[in-house]
PDB file of C-alpha atoms in Angstrom:
ATOM      1  CA  MET P 270      27.398 121.558 108.149  1.00  0.00           C
ATOM      2  CA  ALA P 271      31.003 121.187 108.808  1.00  0.00           C
ATOM      3  CA  LYS P 272      32.585 117.893 108.977  1.00  0.00           C
ATOM      4  CA  GLY P 273      34.462 116.609 111.589  1.00  0.00           C
ATOM      5  CA  CYS P 274      35.697 112.799 113.209  1.00  0.00           C
ATOM      6  CA  GLU P 275      33.537 110.907 115.534  1.00  0.00           C
ATOM      7  CA  HIS P 276      36.548 109.628 117.127  1.00  0.00           C
ATOM      8  CA  ALA P 277      40.186 110.440 116.998  1.00  0.00           C
ATOM      9  CA  GLU P 278      41.779 107.177 117.099  1.00  0.00           C
ATOM     10  CA  GLY P 279      44.478 106.951 113.882  1.00  0.00           C
ATOM     11  CA  CYS P 280      42.979 110.315 112.670  1.00  0.00           C
ATOM     12  CA  HIS P 281      45.366 113.630 113.221  1.00  0.00           C
ATOM     13  CA  THR P 282      47.547 112.067 115.127  1.00  0.00           C
ATOM     14  CA  GLY P 283      50.300 110.802 112.672  1.00  0.00           C
ATOM     15  CA  GLY P 284      48.489 107.527 112.117  1.00  0.00           C
ATOM     16  CA  ILE P 285      48.023 108.156 108.257  1.00  0.00           C
ATOM     17  CA  PRO P 286      50.699 109.076 105.811  1.00  0.00           C
ATOM     18  CA  THR P 287      50.919 112.656 104.969  1.00  0.00           C
ATOM     19  CA  LEU P 288      53.745 112.377 102.161  1.00  0.00           C
ATOM     20  CA  ALA P 289      52.786 114.018  98.903  1.00  0.00           C
ATOM     21  CA  SER P 290      49.484 115.861  99.918  1.00  0.00           C
ATOM     22  CA  ALA P 291      50.359 119.625  99.932  1.00  0.00           C
ATOM     23  CA  THR P 292      48.103 121.739  98.314  1.00  0.00           C
ATOM     24  CA  VAL P 293      49.002 121.551  94.460  1.00  0.00           C
ATOM     25  CA  GLY P 294      47.361 125.001  93.345  1.00  0.00           C
ATOM     26  CA  ALA P 295      49.062 127.076  95.848  1.00  0.00           C
ATOM     27  CA  ARG P 296      52.021 128.783  94.415  1.00  0.00           C
ATOM     28  CA  LEU P 297      50.835 132.484  94.801  1.00  0.00           C
ATOM     29  CA  TRP P 298      49.220 133.572  98.060  1.00  0.00           C
ATOM     30  CA  LEU P 299      47.155 136.451  98.948  1.00  0.00           C
ATOM     31  CA  LEU P 300      46.390 136.448 103.272  1.00  0.00           C
ATOM     32  CA  ILE P 301      43.914 138.607 104.156  1.00  0.00           C
ATOM     33  CA  GLU P 302      43.175 139.603 107.415  1.00  0.00           C
ATOM     34  CA  HIS P 303      39.764 139.472 108.543  1.00  0.00           C
ATOM     35  CA  GLU P 304      38.468 139.240 112.185  1.00  0.00           C
ATOM     36  CA  GLY P 305      34.775 138.504 111.308  1.00  0.00           C
ATOM     37  CA  PRO P 306      32.992 135.305 110.639  1.00  0.00           C
ATOM     38  CA  TRP P 307      34.530 133.061 108.039  1.00  0.00           C
ATOM     39  CA  PRO P 308      31.898 131.422 105.534  1.00  0.00           C
ATOM     40  CA  SER P 309      32.608 128.032 104.766  1.00  0.00           C
ATOM     41  CA  HIS P 310      33.625 128.646 101.347  1.00  0.00           C
ATOM     42  CA  LEU P 311      35.459 131.945 100.571  1.00  0.00           C
ATOM     43  CA  GLU P 312      33.912 132.403  97.041  1.00  0.00           C
ATOM     44  CA  THR P 313      30.507 133.269  98.790  1.00  0.00           C
ATOM     45  CA  SER P 314      29.064 136.384  99.025  1.00  0.00           C
ATOM     46  CA  GLU P 315      28.860 136.235 103.103  1.00  0.00           C
ATOM     47  CA  LEU P 316      32.098 138.440 103.195  1.00  0.00           C
ATOM     48  CA  PRO P 317      32.115 142.225 103.483  1.00  0.00           C
ATOM     49  CA  GLU P 318      32.382 143.760 100.045  1.00  0.00           C
ATOM     50  CA  ASN P 319      36.006 144.685 100.246  1.00  0.00           C
ATOM     51  CA  VAL P 320      37.131 141.594 101.329  1.00  0.00           C
ATOM     52  CA  ALA P 321      35.109 139.535  98.850  1.00  0.00           C
ATOM     53  CA  LYS P 322      36.332 141.550  96.015  1.00  0.00           C
ATOM     54  CA  LEU P 323      39.874 141.085  97.141  1.00  0.00           C
ATOM     55  CA  VAL P 324      39.313 137.206  97.125  1.00  0.00           C
ATOM     56  CA  ALA P 325      37.487 137.424  93.642  1.00  0.00           C
ATOM     57  CA  ARG P 326      40.283 139.321  92.152  1.00  0.00           C
ATOM     58  CA  ALA P 327      43.048 136.843  93.634  1.00  0.00           C
ATOM     59  CA  LEU P 328      40.793 133.771  92.313  1.00  0.00           C
ATOM     60  CA  GLU P 329      40.803 135.543  88.879  1.00  0.00           C
ATOM     61  CA  ARG P 330      44.552 135.667  88.458  1.00  0.00           C
ATOM     62  CA  GLY P 331      44.983 131.916  90.264  1.00  0.00           C
ATOM     63  CA  ILE P 332      46.450 133.392  93.273  1.00  0.00           C
ATOM     64  CA  ARG P 333      45.240 131.270  96.555  1.00  0.00           C
ATOM     65  CA  PRO P 334      43.175 133.428  98.967  1.00  0.00           C
ATOM     66  CA  GLN P 335      43.362 132.917 102.410  1.00  0.00           C
ATOM     67  CA  LEU P 336      41.771 134.955 105.749  1.00  0.00           C
ATOM     68  CA  ILE P 337      43.745 135.056 108.424  1.00  0.00           C
ATOM     69  CA  ARG P 338      43.287 136.476 112.069  1.00  0.00           C
ATOM     70  CA  ARG P 339      45.819 136.519 115.252  1.00  0.00           C
ATOM     71  CA  PRO P 340      45.541 133.568 117.767  1.00  0.00           C
ATOM     72  CA  GLY P 341      43.953 134.151 120.720  1.00  0.00           C
ATOM     73  CA  LYS P 342      41.350 136.915 122.093  1.00  0.00           C
ATOM     74  CA  ARG P 343      39.923 139.192 119.510  1.00  0.00           C
ATOM     75  CA  THR P 344      41.067 142.597 121.174  1.00  0.00           C
ATOM     76  CA  ARG P 345      43.096 143.993 118.639  1.00  0.00           C
ATOM     77  CA  PRO P 346      41.871 147.727 117.671  1.00  0.00           C
ATOM     78  CA  ARG P 347      40.612 148.043 114.203  1.00  0.00           C
ATOM     79  CA  GLN P 348      42.633 149.566 111.736  1.00  0.00           C
ATOM     80  CA  GLN P 349      42.032 151.868 108.409  1.00  0.00           C
ATOM     81  CA  GLY P 350      42.304 149.606 105.433  1.00  0.00           C
ATOM     82  CA  ILE P 351      43.016 145.825 104.936  1.00  0.00           C
ATOM     83  CA  ARG P 352      46.147 144.151 106.260  1.00  0.00           C
ATOM     84  CA  VAL P 353      47.416 141.774 103.423  1.00  0.00           C
ATOM     85  CA  LEU P 354      50.274 139.637 103.339  1.00  0.00           C
ATOM     86  CA  LEU P 355      51.593 138.355  99.640  1.00  0.00           C
ATOM     87  CA  GLY P 356      53.249 135.146  99.241  1.00  0.00           C
ATOM     88  CA  TYR P 357      55.466 134.047  95.988  1.00  0.00           C
ATOM     89  CA  ALA P 358      56.356 130.522  96.585  1.00  0.00           C
ATOM     90  CA  VAL P 359      57.551 130.022  93.247  1.00  0.00           C
ATOM     91  CA  GLY P 360      61.367 128.481  92.583  1.00  0.00           C
ATOM     92  CA  GLU P 361      64.323 128.951  94.604  1.00  0.00           C
ATOM     93  CA  ARG P 362      63.797 132.367  95.896  1.00  0.00           C
ATOM     94  CA  PRO P 363      60.425 132.762  97.148  1.00  0.00           C
ATOM     95  CA  TRP P 364      59.471 136.029  99.081  1.00  0.00           C
ATOM     96  CA  LEU P 365      56.784 137.690 101.385  1.00  0.00           C
ATOM     97  CA  ALA P 366      55.599 140.915 101.627  1.00  0.00           C
ATOM     98  CA  SER P 367      53.034 142.865 103.576  1.00  0.00           C
ATOM     99  CA  GLY P 368      51.149 145.814 103.584  1.00  0.00           C
ATOM    100  CA  VAL P 369      47.717 147.999 104.350  1.00  0.00           C
ATOM    101  CA  VAL P 370      45.866 148.737 101.477  1.00  0.00           C
ATOM    102  CA  ALA P 371      42.626 151.297 101.641  1.00  0.00           C
ATOM    103  CA  GLY P 372      40.387 149.079  99.215  1.00  0.00           C
ATOM    104  CA  PRO P 373      40.593 145.909  97.194  1.00  0.00           C
ATOM    105  CA  ASP P 374      41.536 147.914  94.203  1.00  0.00           C
ATOM    106  CA  ASP P 375      44.557 149.291  95.642  1.00  0.00           C
ATOM    107  CA  LEU P 376      46.498 146.118  95.793  1.00  0.00           C
ATOM    108  CA  ASP P 377      48.331 145.353  92.234  1.00  0.00           C
ATOM    109  CA  LEU P 378      47.949 141.548  92.367  1.00  0.00           C
ATOM    110  CA  ASP P 379      49.284 141.384  88.670  1.00  0.00           C
ATOM    111  CA  SER P 380      52.645 142.401  90.054  1.00  0.00           C
ATOM    112  CA  LEU P 381      52.411 139.133  92.502  1.00  0.00           C
ATOM    113  CA  VAL P 382      51.574 137.250  89.436  1.00  0.00           C
ATOM    114  CA  ALA P 383      54.824 138.490  87.484  1.00  0.00           C
ATOM    115  CA  GLY P 384      56.708 137.876  90.943  1.00  0.00           C
ATOM    116  CA  VAL P 385      57.325 141.337  91.544  1.00  0.00           C
ATOM    117  CA  VAL P 386      56.531 143.179  95.182  1.00  0.00           C
ATOM    118  CA  PRO P 387      53.758 145.569  94.682  1.00  0.00           C
ATOM    119  CA  GLU P 388      54.353 149.058  95.449  1.00  0.00           C
ATOM    120  CA  SER P 389      51.946 148.881  98.345  1.00  0.00           C
ATOM    121  CA  CYS P 390      53.911 146.460 100.029  1.00  0.00           C
ATOM    122  CA  ILE P 391      57.303 145.691 101.475  1.00  0.00           C
ATOM    123  CA  LEU P 392      59.265 142.808 101.838  1.00  0.00           C
ATOM    124  CA  GLU P 393      59.031 140.707 105.235  1.00  0.00           C
ATOM    125  CA  ASP P 394      62.659 139.137 106.328  1.00  0.00           C
ATOM    126  CA  GLU P 395      60.999 136.480 108.857  1.00  0.00           C
ATOM    127  CA  PRO P 396      58.783 133.582 107.659  1.00  0.00           C
ATOM    128  CA  VAL P 397      55.084 133.105 108.668  1.00  0.00           C
ATOM    129  CA  PHE P 398      53.426 130.109 109.778  1.00  0.00           C
ATOM    130  CA  LEU P 399      49.727 129.548 109.130  1.00  0.00           C
ATOM    131  CA  VAL P 400      47.402 127.078 111.241  1.00  0.00           C
ATOM    132  CA  CYS P 401      44.232 126.000 109.975  1.00  0.00           C
ATOM    133  CA  THR P 402      41.268 126.805 112.357  1.00  0.00           C
ATOM    134  CA  HIS P 403      38.067 126.772 109.899  1.00  0.00           C
ATOM    135  CA  ALA P 404      35.424 125.288 111.892  1.00  0.00           C
ATOM    136  CA  LYS P 405      32.889 125.845 109.492  1.00  0.00           C
ATOM    137  CA  ARG P 406      34.931 123.964 106.815  1.00  0.00           C
ATOM    138  CA  ASN P 407      35.706 121.256 109.449  1.00  0.00           C
ATOM    139  CA  VAL P 408      35.146 121.056 112.944  1.00  0.00           C
ATOM    140  CA  CYS P 409      38.490 119.022 113.703  1.00  0.00           C
ATOM    141  CA  CYS P 410      40.756 122.150 112.282  1.00  0.00           C
ATOM    142  CA  ALA P 411      39.092 124.189 114.948  1.00  0.00           C
ATOM    143  CA  ARG P 412      39.320 121.669 117.862  1.00  0.00           C
ATOM    144  CA  ILE P 413      42.903 120.826 117.167  1.00  0.00           C
ATOM    145  CA  GLY P 414      44.193 123.665 115.664  1.00  0.00           C
ATOM    146  CA  LEU P 415      43.062 126.383 117.763  1.00  0.00           C
ATOM    147  CA  PRO P 416      45.268 125.340 120.915  1.00  0.00           C
ATOM    148  CA  LEU P 417      48.103 124.375 118.431  1.00  0.00           C
ATOM    149  CA  ALA P 418      48.260 128.135 117.059  1.00  0.00           C
ATOM    150  CA  ARG P 419      47.739 129.607 120.421  1.00  0.00           C
ATOM    151  CA  SER P 420      50.704 127.680 121.369  1.00  0.00           C
ATOM    152  CA  LEU P 421      52.910 128.299 118.466  1.00  0.00           C
ATOM    153  CA  ALA P 422      52.091 132.075 118.848  1.00  0.00           C
ATOM    154  CA  ASP P 423      53.699 132.065 122.367  1.00  0.00           C
ATOM    155  CA  PHE P 424      56.825 130.564 120.579  1.00  0.00           C
ATOM    156  CA  LEU P 425      57.012 132.910 117.756  1.00  0.00           C
ATOM    157  CA  PRO P 426      54.865 136.038 118.551  1.00  0.00           C
ATOM    158  CA  ASP P 427      53.487 138.244 115.577  1.00  0.00           C
ATOM    159  CA  ARG P 428      54.816 135.154 113.033  1.00  0.00           C
ATOM    160  CA  VAL P 429      51.789 133.013 113.676  1.00  0.00           C
ATOM    161  CA  TRP P 430      48.304 133.245 111.982  1.00  0.00           C
ATOM    162  CA  GLU P 431      44.785 131.276 112.154  1.00  0.00           C
ATOM    163  CA  THR P 432      43.892 130.696 108.628  1.00  0.00           C
ATOM    164  CA  SER P 433      40.918 129.324 106.553  1.00  0.00           C
ATOM    165  CA  HIS P 434      41.033 126.188 104.931  1.00  0.00           C
ATOM    166  CA  VAL P 435      44.275 125.202 103.263  1.00  0.00           C
ATOM    167  CA  GLY P 436      43.293 121.774 101.943  1.00  0.00           C
ATOM    168  CA  GLY P 437      43.450 118.240 103.486  1.00  0.00           C
ATOM    169  CA  ASP P 438      41.133 118.420 106.736  1.00  0.00           C
ATOM    170  CA  ARG P 439      42.056 114.745 107.389  1.00  0.00           C
ATOM    171  CA  TYR P 440      45.485 116.165 108.386  1.00  0.00           C
ATOM    172  CA  ALA P 441      44.381 118.578 110.983  1.00  0.00           C
ATOM    173  CA  ALA P 442      45.832 120.234 112.415  1.00  0.00           C
ATOM    174  CA  ASN P 443      47.709 121.704 109.334  1.00  0.00           C
ATOM    175  CA  LEU P 444      50.749 123.899 109.574  1.00  0.00           C
ATOM    176  CA  VAL P 445      52.046 126.094 106.432  1.00  0.00           C
ATOM    177  CA  CYS P 446      55.110 127.823 106.450  1.00  0.00           C
ATOM    178  CA  LEU P 447      55.437 130.414 103.866  1.00  0.00           C
ATOM    179  CA  PRO P 448      57.127 131.927 101.783  1.00  0.00           C
ATOM    180  CA  HIS P 449      58.137 128.163 100.412  1.00  0.00           C
ATOM    181  CA  GLY P 450      54.642 126.851 100.964  1.00  0.00           C
ATOM    182  CA  ILE P 451      55.832 123.644 103.227  1.00  0.00           C
ATOM    183  CA  PHE P 452      52.860 121.963 104.390  1.00  0.00           C
ATOM    184  CA  TYR P 453      52.652 119.714 107.920  1.00  0.00           C
ATOM    185  CA  GLY P 454      50.071 117.755 108.950  1.00  0.00           C
ATOM    186  CA  SER P 455      48.612 115.716 111.918  1.00  0.00           C
ATOM    187  CA  MET P 456      50.811 118.129 113.831  1.00  0.00           C
ATOM    188  CA  SER P 457      51.087 118.280 117.986  1.00  0.00           C
ATOM    189  CA  GLN P 458      52.285 121.502 119.708  1.00  0.00           C
ATOM    190  CA  ALA P 459      55.509 120.134 119.959  1.00  0.00           C
ATOM    191  CA  ALA P 460      55.904 118.932 116.394  1.00  0.00           C
ATOM    192  CA  ALA P 461      54.791 122.426 115.224  1.00  0.00           C
ATOM    193  CA  ILE P 462      57.069 124.148 117.369  1.00  0.00           C
ATOM    194  CA  ALA P 463      60.080 121.791 116.039  1.00  0.00           C
ATOM    195  CA  ALA P 464      58.884 122.216 112.416  1.00  0.00           C
ATOM    196  CA  ALA P 465      58.544 126.068 112.697  1.00  0.00           C
ATOM    197  CA  ASP P 466      62.171 126.026 114.352  1.00  0.00           C
ATOM    198  CA  ALA P 467      63.747 123.996 111.456  1.00  0.00           C
ATOM    199  CA  TYR P 468      62.133 126.178 108.783  1.00  0.00           C
ATOM    200  CA  ARG P 469      63.459 129.280 110.465  1.00  0.00           C
ATOM    201  CA  SER P 470      67.064 127.714 110.159  1.00  0.00           C
ATOM    202  CA  GLY P 471      66.211 126.681 106.251  1.00  0.00           C
ATOM    203  CA  GLU P 472      65.403 122.920 107.119  1.00  0.00           C
ATOM    204  CA  ILE P 473      62.693 120.451 106.774  1.00  0.00           C
ATOM    205  CA  ILE P 474      61.542 117.923 109.363  1.00  0.00           C
ATOM    206  CA  LEU P 475      60.195 114.856 107.342  1.00  0.00           C
ATOM    207  CA  ASP P 476      58.116 113.837 110.195  1.00  0.00           C
ATOM    208  CA  ARG P 477      54.504 114.850 109.461  1.00  0.00           C
ATOM    209  CA  TYR P 478      55.801 116.558 106.155  1.00  0.00           C
ATOM    210  CA  ARG P 479      53.040 116.982 103.576  1.00  0.00           C
ATOM    211  CA  GLY P 480      55.300 118.518 100.846  1.00  0.00           C
ATOM    212  CA  ARG P 481      55.576 122.159  99.050  1.00  0.00           C
ATOM    213  CA  ALA P 482      52.401 123.569  97.651  1.00  0.00           C
ATOM    214  CA  GLY P 483      52.401 124.357  93.887  1.00  0.00           C
ATOM    215  CA  ILE P 484      54.105 120.795  92.927  1.00  0.00           C
ATOM    216  CA  PRO P 485      52.077 117.902  91.395  1.00  0.00           C
ATOM    217  CA  GLU P 486      51.665 115.099  94.013  1.00  0.00           C
ATOM    218  CA  PRO P 487      53.647 112.639  92.487  1.00  0.00           C
ATOM    219  CA  LEU P 488      56.675 114.615  92.358  1.00  0.00           C
ATOM    220  CA  GLN P 489      55.959 115.659  96.128  1.00  0.00           C
ATOM    221  CA  ALA P 490      56.533 111.947  96.749  1.00  0.00           C
ATOM    222  CA  VAL P 491      59.628 111.643  94.452  1.00  0.00           C
ATOM    223  CA  GLU P 492      61.124 114.468  96.769  1.00  0.00           C
ATOM    224  CA  HIS P 493      59.927 113.129  99.911  1.00  0.00           C
ATOM    225  CA  PHE P 494      61.664 109.542  99.126  1.00  0.00           C
ATOM    226  CA  ALA P 495      65.069 111.236  98.163  1.00  0.00           C
ATOM    227  CA  ARG P 496      64.857 113.212 101.107  1.00  0.00           C
ATOM    228  CA  THR P 497      64.014 109.884 103.159  1.00  0.00           C
ATOM    229  CA  HIS P 498      66.978 107.815 101.478  1.00  0.00           C
ATOM    230  CA  THR P 499      69.651 110.946 101.816  1.00  0.00           C
ATOM    231  CA  GLY P 500      68.501 112.502 105.216  1.00  0.00           C
ATOM    232  CA  GLU P 501      68.826 115.834 103.343  1.00  0.00           C
ATOM    233  CA  CYS P 502      66.964 118.256 105.209  1.00  0.00           C
ATOM    234  CA  SER P 503      67.987 121.789 103.718  1.00  0.00           C
ATOM    235  CA  VAL P 504      64.696 123.293 102.000  1.00  0.00           C
ATOM    236  CA  GLY P 505      66.520 124.091  98.852  1.00  0.00           C
ATOM    237  CA  ALA P 506      68.914 121.223  98.391  1.00  0.00           C
ATOM    238  CA  VAL P 507      66.343 118.728  96.641  1.00  0.00           C
ATOM    239  CA  ALA P 508      64.902 119.422  93.246  1.00  0.00           C
ATOM    240  CA  VAL P 509      62.950 117.429  90.673  1.00  0.00           C
ATOM    241  CA  GLU P 510      65.106 117.999  87.378  1.00  0.00           C
ATOM    242  CA  SER P 511      62.815 115.984  85.121  1.00  0.00           C
ATOM    243  CA  SER P 512      59.981 113.466  85.082  1.00  0.00           C
ATOM    244  CA  ARG P 513      57.744 111.201  82.998  1.00  0.00           C
ATOM    245  CA  SER P 514      54.954 109.200  83.425  1.00  0.00           C
ATOM    246  CA  ASP P 515      53.593 105.861  82.092  1.00  0.00           C
ATOM    247  CA  GLY P 516      50.296 105.317  83.336  1.00  0.00           C
ATOM    248  CA  ASP P 517      50.252 105.298  87.224  1.00  0.00           C
ATOM    249  CA  VAL P 518      54.190 104.992  87.529  1.00  0.00           C
ATOM    250  CA  THR P 519      56.125 108.312  87.682  1.00  0.00           C
ATOM    251  CA  GLU P 520      59.871 108.072  87.277  1.00  0.00           C
ATOM    252  CA  ALA P 521      62.065 111.239  87.817  1.00  0.00           C
ATOM    253  CA  ILE P 522      65.729 112.456  88.119  1.00  0.00           C
ATOM    254  CA  VAL P 523      66.254 114.071  91.365  1.00  0.00           C
ATOM    255  CA  ARG P 524      69.120 116.291  92.543  1.00  0.00           C
ATOM    256  CA  CYS P 525      70.147 116.075  96.389  1.00  0.00           C
ATOM    257  CA  GLY P 526      72.946 118.557  96.665  1.00  0.00           C
ATOM    258  CA  ASP P 527      75.718 117.353  94.161  1.00  0.00           C
ATOM    259  CA  VAL P 528      74.236 114.014  93.750  1.00  0.00           C
ATOM    260  CA  ARG P 529      71.394 112.729  91.413  1.00  0.00           C
ATOM    261  CA  PHE P 530      69.151 109.858  91.814  1.00  0.00           C
ATOM    262  CA  GLN P 531      66.447 107.925  89.355  1.00  0.00           C
ATOM    263  CA  VAL P 532      63.211 107.371  91.698  1.00  0.00           C
ATOM    264  CA  VAL P 533      60.170 105.699  90.633  1.00  0.00           C
ATOM    265  CA  ILE P 534      57.079 105.603  92.412  1.00  0.00           C
ATOM    266  CA  GLU P 535      53.317 104.485  92.219  1.00  0.00           C
ATOM    267  CA  PRO P 536      50.196 105.282  94.245  1.00  0.00           C
ATOM    268  CA  SER P 537      49.438 103.011  96.807  1.00  0.00           C
ATOM    269  CA  ALA P 538      46.060 102.696  98.771  1.00  0.00           C
ATOM    270  CA  PHE P 539      45.755 103.202 102.546  1.00  0.00           C
ATOM    271  CA  GLN P 540      42.982 102.322 104.494  1.00  0.00           C
ATOM    272  CA  ALA P 541      42.650 104.715 107.439  1.00  0.00           C
ATOM    273  CA  PRO P 542      42.237 103.183 111.027  1.00  0.00           C
ATOM    274  CA  CYS P 543      39.216 105.391 111.627  1.00  0.00           C
ATOM    275  CA  GLY P 544      36.428 105.386 108.896  1.00  0.00           C
ATOM    276  CA  THR P 545      35.093 108.853 109.200  1.00  0.00           C
ATOM    277  CA  ALA P 546      34.488 111.678 107.079  1.00  0.00           C
ATOM    278  CA  CYS P 547      38.001 112.881 107.965  1.00  0.00           C
ATOM    279  CA  ALA P 548      39.792 109.769 106.573  1.00  0.00           C
ATOM    280  CA  GLU P 549      38.777 106.869 105.185  1.00  0.00           C
ATOM    281  CA  LYS P 550      40.509 105.354 102.056  1.00  0.00           C
ATOM    282  CA  ILE P 551      43.704 107.707 101.282  1.00  0.00           C
ATOM    283  CA  THR P 552      45.760 107.492  97.775  1.00  0.00           C
ATOM    284  CA  THR P 553      49.305 107.917  98.960  1.00  0.00           C
ATOM    285  CA  TYR P 554      52.731 106.652  97.272  1.00  0.00           C
ATOM    286  CA  ARG P 555      55.262 103.878  97.565  1.00  0.00           C
ATOM    287  CA  LEU P 556      58.796 103.566  96.372  1.00  0.00           C
ATOM    288  CA  VAL P 557      59.305 101.320  93.422  1.00  0.00           C
ATOM    289  CA  SER P 558      63.080 102.053  93.068  1.00  0.00           C
ATOM    290  CA  LEU P 559      65.534 104.683  93.756  1.00  0.00           C
ATOM    291  CA  ASP P 560      68.970 104.585  92.217  1.00  0.00           C
ATOM    292  CA  ARG P 561      72.013 106.617  92.535  1.00  0.00           C
ATOM    293  CA  LEU P 562      73.016 108.161  89.134  1.00  0.00           C
ATOM    294  CA  THR P 563      76.812 108.091  88.145  1.00  0.00           C
ATOM    295  CA  PRO P 564      77.691 111.051  85.509  1.00  0.00           C
ATOM    296  CA  VAL P 565      77.132 108.265  82.569  1.00  0.00           C
ATOM    297  CA  ARG P 566      74.070 106.953  83.968  1.00  0.00           C
ATOM    298  CA  TYR P 567      72.850 110.562  84.208  1.00  0.00           C
ATOM    299  CA  ALA P 568      73.382 111.501  80.791  1.00  0.00           C
ATOM    300  CA  THR P 569      71.853 108.382  79.845  1.00  0.00           C
ATOM    301  CA  ALA P 570      68.864 108.730  81.745  1.00  0.00           C
ATOM    302  CA  ALA P 571      68.190 112.696  80.796  1.00  0.00           C
ATOM    303  CA  LEU P 572      68.277 111.726  77.113  1.00  0.00           C
ATOM    304  CA  SER P 573      65.706 108.795  77.731  1.00  0.00           C
TER     305      SER P 573
END
């Protein structure tokens, strides 16, 4: 049975911290258009054979598979083959590509792993936006995600997809911006439009920002606190250059434009205002210290 909230106070409205909660294991993405029913877990045998085989091939290679469909009524004509989008959300130059393949063996997923666009696909020049609407995984994702996906699709026709579980049901409605793998949670319709508009301009909005997928959660937290301190919003302007952990404490050197900071964070428990299956006790992070590094201090910190 799908989980869900008994009441919405505090949940899904920005009342719980979203920072440093983006899915860690999602640096490579395979989006598979599938209009039929979505099982609660993609690894099951409930999908059509060709879709199930694509999912299995992706998982074998460490690629994150997602089922997608267009928001709204299911009136699109059936097409020959399987429509796919591939996301390479690694490093400073991520990319997105799309194609239609005749069968699961006709998509070269090893090329994606190597950071190369498969021959059956072409590069996309616009980002795509995923809204989780996976009711069989969590009813709140559908209850909140469906209207958000439709309103966002009105704002950005052909760039918005409903998607299966992206991780973090407690943060529904979840929005993922590809190709960078930028996650937002607890989104309202207005917040989603603002976040999508900012991403199309190469920027991040810190309100309800969960982090960038594929990065360990402590380093997502380090980046978040550095952005909060500096006000830096450019997607590519902030990077963790080095880090080390001592127990639960993480210390990192972060570059923000031409300036570097030494940031120290540690886990912090947050008691959610609604004790439901969606959000109970949440582990988040708190800032211990943040210091700007001079060239001399940077050299010392880098060597230590």
